[in-house]
XYZ file of C-alpha atoms in Angstrom:
640
model
C 23.469 101.998 46.999
C 21.208 99.190 45.599
C 17.791 99.197 47.378
C 17.010 96.158 49.442
C 14.072 93.859 48.733
C 11.817 93.918 51.822
C 10.931 90.489 52.969
C 9.054 89.051 55.978
C 9.209 85.607 57.722
C 6.108 85.703 60.045
C 7.085 88.289 62.730
C 10.718 88.714 61.296
C 11.453 91.396 58.748
C 14.695 91.733 56.775
C 16.148 93.098 53.480
C 17.726 91.092 50.616
C 20.444 92.696 48.438
C 20.210 90.857 44.963
C 23.807 92.134 44.063
C 25.634 90.386 46.798
C 23.313 87.768 48.275
C 23.488 89.771 51.523
C 20.535 89.514 54.044
C 20.510 92.807 56.184
C 18.806 94.361 59.313
C 17.213 91.325 60.425
C 14.409 92.678 63.004
C 11.605 91.622 65.314
C 9.519 94.747 65.282
C 11.740 97.622 65.937
C 14.409 95.420 67.369
C 17.308 94.541 65.219
C 18.614 91.090 66.063
C 21.137 90.564 63.352
C 23.051 93.127 61.182
C 23.390 90.663 58.514
C 24.115 87.204 56.922
C 26.268 86.674 53.898
C 28.703 84.047 52.276
C 32.036 85.052 51.039
C 35.059 83.497 49.275
C 38.459 84.696 50.695
C 41.738 84.512 48.836
C 45.134 83.645 50.646
C 45.552 87.340 51.641
C 42.066 87.551 53.179
C 40.845 89.458 50.308
C 37.213 88.932 49.390
C 36.711 87.736 45.797
C 33.935 89.937 44.331
C 30.785 87.968 43.646
C 28.582 87.986 40.459
C 25.130 87.037 41.223
C 22.404 85.956 38.879
C 18.971 85.734 40.464
C 17.184 82.476 39.702
C 13.779 82.742 41.277
C 11.898 84.836 43.685
C 8.607 84.335 45.510
C 7.516 87.003 48.014
C 4.307 86.794 50.084
C 3.002 88.867 53.094
C 4.529 86.527 55.693
C 6.933 84.239 53.691
C 9.440 84.147 50.880
C 11.869 81.991 48.853
C 14.879 83.489 46.854
C 17.250 81.406 44.743
C 20.388 82.615 43.011
C 23.658 81.551 41.600
C 26.963 83.223 42.480
C 30.231 83.306 40.590
C 33.430 84.181 42.282
C 36.158 84.509 39.932
C 39.641 86.280 40.323
C 43.118 85.332 39.403
C 43.457 81.652 39.764
C 40.228 81.403 41.942
C 37.062 80.201 40.326
C 34.145 79.115 42.619
C 30.534 79.038 41.850
C 27.936 78.441 44.546
C 24.026 78.258 44.777
C 22.181 80.172 47.353
C 18.640 79.507 48.703
C 16.995 81.623 51.291
C 13.525 80.813 52.532
C 11.397 82.566 55.217
C 8.652 80.853 56.890
C 5.491 82.285 58.583
C 6.372 80.758 61.835
C 9.521 82.784 62.207
C 12.119 80.685 60.718
C 14.635 81.786 58.006
C 16.780 79.063 56.335
C 19.894 80.194 54.410
C 21.533 77.380 52.261
C 24.880 77.543 50.495
C 26.342 74.947 48.170
C 29.379 75.608 46.030
C 31.743 73.884 43.801
C 35.398 74.756 42.949
C 36.019 75.211 39.260
C 39.788 75.381 39.550
C 42.437 74.540 42.172
C 43.440 77.488 44.269
C 44.443 78.638 47.795
C 41.771 80.237 50.139
C 41.901 81.211 53.736
C 37.943 80.819 54.118
C 34.857 80.084 52.125
C 31.307 80.258 53.584
C 29.039 82.099 55.864
C 29.390 85.021 58.223
C 26.801 85.998 60.750
C 26.798 89.586 61.913
C 25.222 90.395 65.393
C 24.790 94.194 65.935
C 27.023 96.343 68.151
C 23.977 97.354 70.213
C 24.291 93.908 71.906
C 27.546 94.876 73.675
C 27.264 93.500 77.333
C 24.015 91.472 76.504
C 23.817 88.009 77.672
C 23.603 84.914 75.259
C 23.666 81.375 75.345
C 26.284 79.638 73.058
C 26.189 75.859 71.879
C 29.286 74.171 71.059
C 29.853 71.663 68.248
C 29.568 69.078 70.815
C 26.212 70.222 71.958
C 27.171 71.719 75.354
C 25.561 74.975 76.158
C 27.127 77.700 78.304
C 26.260 81.302 79.180
C 28.004 84.120 77.680
C 27.938 87.918 77.033
C 28.583 89.905 73.877
C 31.822 91.861 74.656
C 31.204 95.458 75.939
C 34.981 96.591 75.535
C 36.218 95.582 72.145
C 37.656 92.161 72.589
C 41.140 91.789 71.050
C 40.579 88.042 70.484
C 37.646 85.622 69.858
C 35.197 85.713 72.507
C 33.560 82.400 71.482
C 35.217 79.418 69.861
C 33.831 75.919 68.491
C 30.292 77.365 67.886
C 27.288 75.604 66.585
C 24.609 78.012 67.681
C 24.073 81.185 69.604
C 20.766 82.506 71.170
C 20.120 85.900 72.680
C 17.013 87.746 74.061
C 15.634 90.405 71.637
C 12.981 91.940 73.914
C 10.713 90.415 76.628
C 9.309 87.183 75.666
C 11.208 86.905 72.356
C 14.690 85.160 71.687
C 16.576 84.326 68.426
C 18.524 81.258 67.825
C 21.155 81.294 64.951
C 22.367 77.716 64.201
C 25.132 77.194 61.924
C 25.788 73.922 60.001
C 28.408 72.469 57.716
C 31.519 73.847 59.550
C 32.896 74.767 62.944
C 32.364 78.485 63.543
C 33.897 81.094 65.933
C 33.281 84.737 66.727
C 35.364 87.817 66.487
C 34.751 91.461 67.526
C 34.702 93.216 64.186
C 34.665 96.453 65.795
C 38.418 96.046 65.967
C 38.220 97.027 62.163
C 35.303 99.490 62.687
C 32.804 97.115 61.278
C 29.460 97.356 63.100
C 29.147 93.824 64.248
C 30.250 90.626 66.018
C 30.989 88.446 63.361
C 30.568 84.675 63.609
C 32.504 82.967 60.765
C 33.376 79.687 59.399
C 36.664 77.706 59.782
C 38.558 78.253 62.970
C 41.601 80.357 62.673
C 43.648 77.746 64.675
C 43.544 75.444 61.549
C 46.384 76.075 59.005
C 45.772 78.639 56.335
C 45.721 79.189 53.350
C 44.183 75.873 52.553
C 44.305 74.286 49.105
C 40.796 74.056 47.570
C 40.955 71.244 44.747
C 38.981 71.626 41.631
C 35.653 69.776 42.028
C 35.679 70.255 45.876
C 32.147 70.710 47.212
C 31.411 72.888 50.126
C 27.815 73.118 51.702
C 26.743 75.062 54.833
C 23.446 76.167 56.288
C 22.212 79.000 58.402
C 18.999 78.390 60.413
C 17.443 81.454 62.260
C 14.503 80.842 64.372
C 12.590 83.121 66.661
C 11.421 81.774 69.974
C 8.330 83.967 70.908
C 6.498 83.510 74.228
C 2.848 84.963 74.199
C 4.047 88.245 75.867
C 6.437 88.646 73.001
C 3.618 88.213 70.357
C 1.647 91.096 71.944
C 4.604 93.535 71.815
C 5.340 93.240 68.107
C 4.507 96.335 66.012
C 6.809 96.414 63.054
C 6.803 99.452 60.477
C 8.880 97.068 58.229
C 12.424 97.748 57.310
C 11.637 99.411 54.064
C 9.536 102.127 55.775
C 12.043 102.618 58.484
C 14.964 103.155 55.925
C 12.762 105.806 54.120
C 11.427 107.429 57.477
C 11.793 111.103 58.309
C 15.114 111.854 59.988
C 15.228 113.962 63.102
C 18.600 115.509 64.006
C 18.810 116.815 67.706
C 21.700 118.643 69.012
C 22.668 117.907 72.580
C 24.549 119.812 75.343
C 27.712 117.619 75.457
C 30.595 119.852 74.224
C 33.682 118.577 72.488
C 36.630 120.173 70.721
C 37.048 119.454 67.082
C 40.153 117.261 66.457
C 43.179 118.836 64.745
C 42.826 117.949 61.028
C 45.678 116.965 58.709
C 46.640 115.163 55.561
C 49.481 112.995 54.512
C 52.032 114.608 52.369
C 52.478 112.537 49.033
C 53.361 115.334 46.590
C 56.490 117.349 45.387
C 57.432 120.891 46.049
C 56.810 121.849 42.412
C 53.262 122.579 42.710
C 52.046 125.939 41.159
C 50.923 128.921 43.288
C 47.142 128.282 42.475
C 47.554 124.671 43.692
C 49.360 125.646 46.879
C 46.543 128.295 47.480
C 43.950 125.533 47.151
C 45.576 123.373 49.777
C 46.369 126.377 51.931
C 42.631 127.207 52.014
C 41.858 123.974 53.965
C 43.571 125.635 57.035
C 45.019 122.331 57.975
C 46.536 121.811 61.411
C 49.331 119.530 60.392
C 50.819 117.777 57.601
C 51.932 114.071 58.241
C 55.468 113.068 57.147
C 56.431 109.486 56.997
C 60.298 109.133 57.614
C 61.076 105.640 56.615
C 64.958 105.346 57.496
C 65.258 102.202 55.631
C 65.021 104.298 52.362
C 68.174 105.695 51.002
C 66.369 108.953 50.143
C 64.427 109.441 53.288
C 66.319 112.873 53.977
C 65.485 114.263 50.542
C 61.733 113.155 51.095
C 61.605 114.716 54.331
C 62.993 118.180 53.320
C 60.354 118.049 50.682
C 57.613 117.641 53.086
C 59.089 120.354 55.304
C 58.952 122.855 52.341
C 55.341 121.753 51.807
C 54.354 122.512 55.383
C 55.781 125.964 55.121
C 53.744 126.637 51.869
C 50.803 125.524 53.690
C 51.320 127.141 57.102
C 50.819 123.739 58.811
C 52.769 122.052 61.718
C 54.344 118.668 61.245
C 53.209 115.206 62.316
C 56.433 113.414 61.971
C 56.069 109.479 61.778
C 59.525 107.754 62.600
C 59.566 104.330 61.114
C 62.745 103.236 63.024
C 64.738 99.951 62.887
C 66.841 98.395 65.549
C 69.267 101.446 65.064
C 66.533 103.936 66.199
C 68.687 106.111 68.342
C 71.020 106.940 65.543
C 68.345 107.264 63.064
C 66.447 109.817 65.132
C 69.654 111.640 66.011
C 70.166 112.251 62.184
C 66.728 113.517 61.763
C 67.064 115.893 64.718
C 70.254 117.328 63.344
C 68.622 117.812 59.949
C 65.745 119.769 61.811
C 68.226 121.804 63.758
C 69.970 122.920 60.466
C 66.804 124.421 59.106
C 66.133 128.028 59.382
C 63.362 128.822 60.277
C 62.749 125.485 62.102
C 59.371 123.984 61.291
C 56.771 123.671 63.961
C 56.068 120.106 65.075
C 52.552 119.185 66.411
C 53.434 115.431 67.084
C 56.155 112.725 66.829
C 55.046 109.284 66.347
C 57.567 106.415 66.960
C 56.948 103.113 65.203
C 59.309 100.115 64.415
C 59.351 98.976 60.901
C 59.006 95.338 61.794
C 56.454 95.410 64.441
C 52.768 95.715 64.052
C 52.251 97.640 67.306
C 55.406 99.374 68.537
C 56.760 97.884 71.725
C 57.664 100.520 74.593
C 61.371 99.887 74.079
C 61.585 102.037 71.060
C 59.595 104.869 72.465
C 61.689 104.711 75.635
C 64.952 104.808 73.475
C 64.184 107.893 71.445
C 61.896 110.023 73.448
C 64.744 111.555 75.561
C 66.514 112.634 72.367
C 63.553 114.397 70.932
C 62.692 116.181 74.359
C 66.194 117.141 74.725
C 66.288 118.744 71.377
C 63.446 121.239 72.187
C 61.923 121.037 68.783
C 58.295 121.032 70.531
C 55.505 118.509 69.902
C 53.881 115.726 71.860
C 55.431 112.124 71.597
C 53.226 109.168 70.956
C 53.237 105.712 69.526
C 50.990 102.694 68.632
C 50.643 101.221 65.142
C 50.573 102.120 61.527
C 48.005 99.489 61.040
C 44.357 99.117 62.458
C 43.015 99.428 65.901
C 43.117 95.547 66.013
C 46.769 95.774 66.245
C 46.743 98.407 69.001
C 44.218 96.378 70.890
C 46.371 93.229 70.800
C 49.615 94.855 71.254
C 48.580 96.885 74.097
C 51.329 99.610 74.013
C 52.420 100.588 77.376
C 51.119 104.158 78.361
C 54.244 105.050 80.229
C 56.409 107.653 78.323
C 53.628 108.493 75.650
C 51.692 111.680 75.213
C 49.182 109.963 73.008
C 48.448 106.699 71.156
C 47.676 106.317 67.552
C 46.346 103.885 64.870
C 44.902 104.150 61.444
C 41.370 103.551 60.122
C 39.726 102.434 56.988
C 36.174 101.020 56.462
C 36.864 98.228 54.044
C 38.769 95.493 55.615
C 35.741 93.152 55.381
C 32.919 94.713 53.489
C 32.871 97.363 50.422
C 29.199 98.554 49.772
C 27.988 101.920 50.718
C 25.813 100.574 53.427
C 28.697 98.874 55.286
C 30.912 101.921 55.000
C 28.192 103.929 56.564
C 27.750 101.441 59.336
C 31.432 101.785 60.215
C 31.183 105.453 61.137
C 29.939 105.194 64.665
C 32.430 102.486 65.341
C 35.362 104.770 64.584
C 34.525 106.746 67.731
C 34.165 103.512 69.811
C 37.615 102.645 68.871
C 38.849 106.075 70.119
C 37.210 105.518 73.479
C 38.542 101.864 73.732
C 42.205 102.785 72.712
C 42.385 105.744 75.131
C 41.165 103.463 78.017
C 43.976 101.016 77.081
C 46.632 103.695 77.662
C 45.446 105.170 81.125
C 42.980 107.577 79.448
C 45.665 109.509 77.212
C 44.386 111.047 73.890
C 44.373 109.344 70.630
C 45.510 110.523 67.331
C 43.768 108.597 64.282
C 46.312 108.731 61.469
C 45.593 108.215 58.772
C 42.036 107.647 57.699
C 41.721 106.132 54.273
C 38.948 104.881 52.256
C 40.744 101.743 51.246
C 43.482 99.809 53.210
C 46.882 101.321 52.385
C 48.530 97.782 52.981
C 47.610 94.453 54.154
C 49.108 93.646 57.614
C 47.700 90.146 57.566
C 48.829 89.029 54.065
C 50.252 85.519 53.736
C 51.848 86.302 50.298
C 53.074 89.529 48.619
C 50.576 91.663 46.985
C 50.147 90.818 43.386
C 50.280 93.633 40.785
C 47.339 95.488 39.724
C 45.205 93.466 37.012
C 44.740 95.431 33.636
C 41.792 97.736 33.647
C 41.468 97.722 37.546
C 42.185 100.265 40.174
C 45.245 99.508 42.457
C 44.096 97.959 45.707
C 44.408 101.173 47.853
C 42.393 103.204 45.468
C 38.429 103.642 45.743
C 36.732 105.597 42.934
C 34.369 106.874 45.746
C 37.077 109.107 46.684
C 36.171 111.482 43.998
C 32.451 111.216 44.543
C 29.789 112.969 46.845
C 29.502 109.728 48.904
C 33.260 110.139 49.714
C 32.244 113.532 51.026
C 29.305 112.601 53.292
C 31.371 109.605 54.619
C 34.098 112.043 55.590
C 31.593 114.235 57.388
C 30.421 111.135 59.441
C 33.940 110.197 60.253
C 34.702 113.651 61.599
C 31.465 113.680 63.620
C 32.287 110.393 65.099
C 35.934 111.034 65.946
C 35.160 114.471 67.228
C 32.422 113.389 69.679
C 34.703 110.587 70.990
C 37.298 113.050 71.968
C 40.043 112.376 69.409
C 43.059 114.473 69.522
C 43.650 114.553 65.794
C 42.523 113.074 62.749
C 44.766 112.825 59.518
C 42.737 112.451 56.310
C 43.881 110.734 53.076
C 46.725 111.784 51.039
C 47.076 115.321 49.797
C 46.982 114.533 46.109
C 45.921 111.988 43.605
C 43.476 109.120 43.580
C 43.824 108.577 47.407
C 43.825 112.314 48.070
C 41.923 115.616 48.475
C 42.519 116.807 44.803
C 43.509 115.403 41.570
C 47.154 115.852 40.570
C 47.387 119.176 38.548
C 48.957 117.435 35.553
C 46.119 114.868 34.956
C 44.569 111.616 35.450
C 46.111 108.531 33.670
C 42.945 106.517 33.665
C 39.787 108.770 33.574
C 37.669 105.806 32.696
C 38.367 103.927 35.934
C 38.583 107.025 38.009
C 36.533 110.089 36.758
C 38.229 113.385 37.538
C 39.882 116.387 35.919
C 43.411 117.647 36.341
C 43.713 119.754 39.658
C 39.966 118.960 40.527
C 38.902 119.334 44.090
C 37.211 116.197 45.248
C 33.907 116.600 47.225
C 35.555 115.626 50.394
C 37.976 118.559 50.189
C 34.966 120.896 50.878
C 34.117 118.981 54.077
C 37.607 119.510 55.360
C 37.400 123.155 54.125
C 34.387 123.644 56.224
C 35.973 122.098 59.179
C 39.095 124.285 58.751
C 36.813 127.441 58.926
C 35.749 126.285 62.493
C 39.353 125.002 63.448
C 39.707 124.560 67.167
C 35.901 125.145 67.683
C 33.765 123.663 70.424
C 31.378 121.193 68.956
C 28.021 119.899 70.251
C 26.829 116.253 70.238
C 24.076 115.588 67.790
C 21.733 112.524 67.908
C 20.144 111.242 64.663
C 17.022 109.288 64.646
C 18.236 107.342 61.790
C 22.046 107.488 61.955
C 22.517 105.200 58.892
C 20.525 107.806 56.767
C 21.767 111.059 57.898
C 24.023 112.763 60.549
C 25.067 116.339 61.418
C 28.226 117.924 62.896
C 27.368 120.933 65.073
C 29.834 123.613 66.238
C 29.535 126.858 68.119
C 30.626 130.016 66.311
C 31.159 133.610 67.336
C 27.666 134.450 65.839
C 25.801 131.392 67.117
C 25.814 127.874 65.897
C 26.636 126.232 62.568
C 25.919 122.547 61.457
C 26.830 120.515 58.428
C 24.348 117.958 57.691
C 24.829 114.824 55.304
C 22.717 112.254 53.365
C 24.310 108.964 53.225
C 21.682 107.518 50.806
C 21.438 107.693 47.050
C 17.835 109.232 47.183
C 16.372 112.418 48.555
C 15.761 112.428 52.209
C 13.538 114.753 54.469
C 15.642 115.913 57.219
C 14.594 118.069 60.379
C 17.090 119.924 62.386
C 15.800 120.673 65.942
C 17.597 123.952 66.962
C 19.239 124.155 70.447
C 18.219 127.987 70.676
C 15.067 129.963 70.394
C 16.366 131.404 67.003
C 13.701 131.550 64.293
C 15.888 132.553 61.531
C 18.335 130.167 59.948
C 20.674 130.325 56.767
C 21.371 127.252 54.706
C 23.440 126.328 51.857
C 22.931 123.026 49.986
C 25.917 121.450 48.545
C 24.811 119.114 45.820
C 27.922 117.520 44.314
C 25.972 115.955 41.554
C 25.863 119.294 39.897
C 29.740 120.128 40.215
C 31.481 116.876 41.183
C 34.791 118.353 39.950
C 34.945 121.824 41.297
C 38.007 123.445 40.042
C 38.441 125.652 42.991
C 37.185 125.773 46.580
C 35.161 129.037 45.693
C 33.134 127.023 43.109
C 31.679 125.164 45.751
C 31.394 127.049 48.906
C 31.760 130.751 48.630
C 29.734 131.205 45.498
C 26.612 129.173 46.692
C 24.093 131.593 47.956
C 22.813 131.466 51.448
C 19.106 131.020 51.753
C 17.122 132.409 54.623
C 14.338 130.319 56.396
C 11.873 130.862 59.169
C 12.163 127.926 61.677
C 8.784 126.592 62.820
C 8.521 125.655 66.451
C 12.297 125.604 66.631
C 12.776 123.339 63.723
C 13.957 123.385 60.251
C 13.019 120.927 57.627
C 15.006 120.246 54.405
C 14.904 117.897 51.643
C 18.491 116.760 51.084
C 19.448 115.504 47.494
C 21.283 112.216 47.235
C 24.721 112.191 49.053
C 24.220 115.837 49.487
C 25.386 118.154 52.240
C 23.664 121.141 54.071
C 25.441 123.948 55.715
C 23.100 125.611 58.263
C 23.881 128.616 60.443
C 21.656 130.213 63.215
C-alpha cells in the first residue's frame, strides 16, 4: 500500500498516489467531500488497462502544490499515453488536467476521468448542472440506485458543513453518475462518456483526448471559523479505537465452493475439516455432459468434511426435467447428504426470473430433502438490484461479491468492506425482508457479466483474470476478516468464501504450484485467510456484537460471545504497524492475546502451525482498555 503524498490547497487537504495518479480523501477539515479523482483507460470489456506512471515534476508548499506526470497505458492492442497535471491553489481550488494521445488504433468503452463522492453523502442534497447550464436540486441516493441518478452532467455542488460547499466541474466530455455501491465500491462515481452512446468505440491512432476537473471550495465566513484540519497524513496514522457495542447478531453460516476432487489425502481432508465449515457449495451446470459425476464428487467431499450442501442449480428451459434428474440422483444416495440451501438460477439470465423458481420449487419441497430454497443472481448485487427478483416463493435471495470490478489497490479493496453489509441490507429490503446468502465471495471477478467480447487467453507471464496473488498473503486474511464483520453485522444468512483449493482457494493444491514466481506458495500450504475462517469456525453459530472503529480504513474487529466471556479478532489493513486500543465491554481486567503475524509464516503447512501453537499472552487491562501494536497486515486474537 504505497503511502500518499500529503497535499494542501488552502483549506483543502488530499493525498496523491504517484503510482496511479489517483488523488484521494479530499477533505475540508475533518469533512471528506470526495473519495477520489482518477483517470482510466477501459478496454472493450470494461477492463482497466494498468497504468505505468513517470513523475515529471513536483512542487509542494504549505498551502499549494503542483504535480505533473506521464502515464502509459499499454495492454494487447491498446497503447495510450496521457499527461497529467494537478495544481492546488491557496484559495481552495484544485485543477486536474488530462491530455492523451492514442499510439495505436483500438476499441475502448471509456477513456478519461472518474470523480468519486463518498458514501457518507447518502440522502444529502446537491445541485446538479447539466451540459446546457441548467441547474436543478437533487439528492445522493440513500437506497442503492439501480440506474444512473444523474445524467448529462457538467457540475455537481454539495454542502460539506455549515458555510462550506464544494463544486466539482467536469470539462471535455459529457458526464453522468452511477451508484458504485452496487459493486461494493464505496462511492458515487461520476464518469465520462454516457452509456447511452454506442460502445465499444474505435479510438484511432493519433486521436487526442483532453479533459479537466476543477474543484472549488465555496467558503462563507462561518465556514472559515470552523476549519480545524489535522491533515490526512496525520489522520491516516492516528491511534485507532475499537469499541464493541450492544447490538447482537448471529455469525453467518460459512462455507466454500468445492472445486477439487475426491482424491485428497487424509491429512488434506483433515485440514479442510478443521475449518468446521457449515456448507459446501456445489454448482450443478446441467449444460455440461458430466454434471452428474461432478455432483457426486462434491457430495463425497461434503461427507469427508462433515458439511451440508449449498446446491446451485444452473437450469435451462428444461428446468423441471433437469431438477427431477438431480433429485432422483440424491434419493439414490445412502446416506443422503444434508442440504442447507437450494439456489435456482437460469443459465441465460443475469438475475433469475420468478418462473424458474416457481417451476422447480414444488419438486424440491415434495422430495423432502431439506434445505431452504432461494434465487437471485450468480453475478453482482447490481444484477439483483436491477432484476428485482420476486420475493414470492423464495426463502432467501443471493448474489456474489468481489471488490475489484473498478479498482485494484489495497486501499480501494479495504473501502469496499463496509459496502458489503450495505448491499445485504438493500437486497433484503428488495425481497420483503427475507435473508440474504452471499455466495460466493472472491477477491477477483470469477467472470465478466458485462463483457462485449469473449475473454482473451491469459498473456504469457501473467496470472489468470480470476486470480489475485493477494489470495496467499496476509492482506487477503485481514480483508476476509473485514468481510466477515461487515456481512455478519448486516445480518447475512450465510457467506460462501472462495474456492476450496488452488490460487483462488483456501489452500494450495497438495501437488504443487505451476508458477511460484507469479503466485508464491508451497504445495499444500494454508493461505493466511484460511486461519480467519478457522477462527470463525471455532465460533460457528455464535452471537456477535457490533464493534465501531474510529478509523475503519485502518483497523476493524469482529467480536463474539463465548462460553467463557468474549473473544475478538482484530485486523490491521495497512502495511505499517498500527497502535490499536480495544475498549472492553465488561469490567474484566485480564485479557489474553495471540498475535498472528503472517509475515513470519506466510505458508503455514498446517492449522496448528498458526493458531494452536501461538502462545497466549496475559495482559492487565487499564481502565477497561487494552492497547496493542499490530504489525503490518497482522491479526490479534483477544479473549476476556
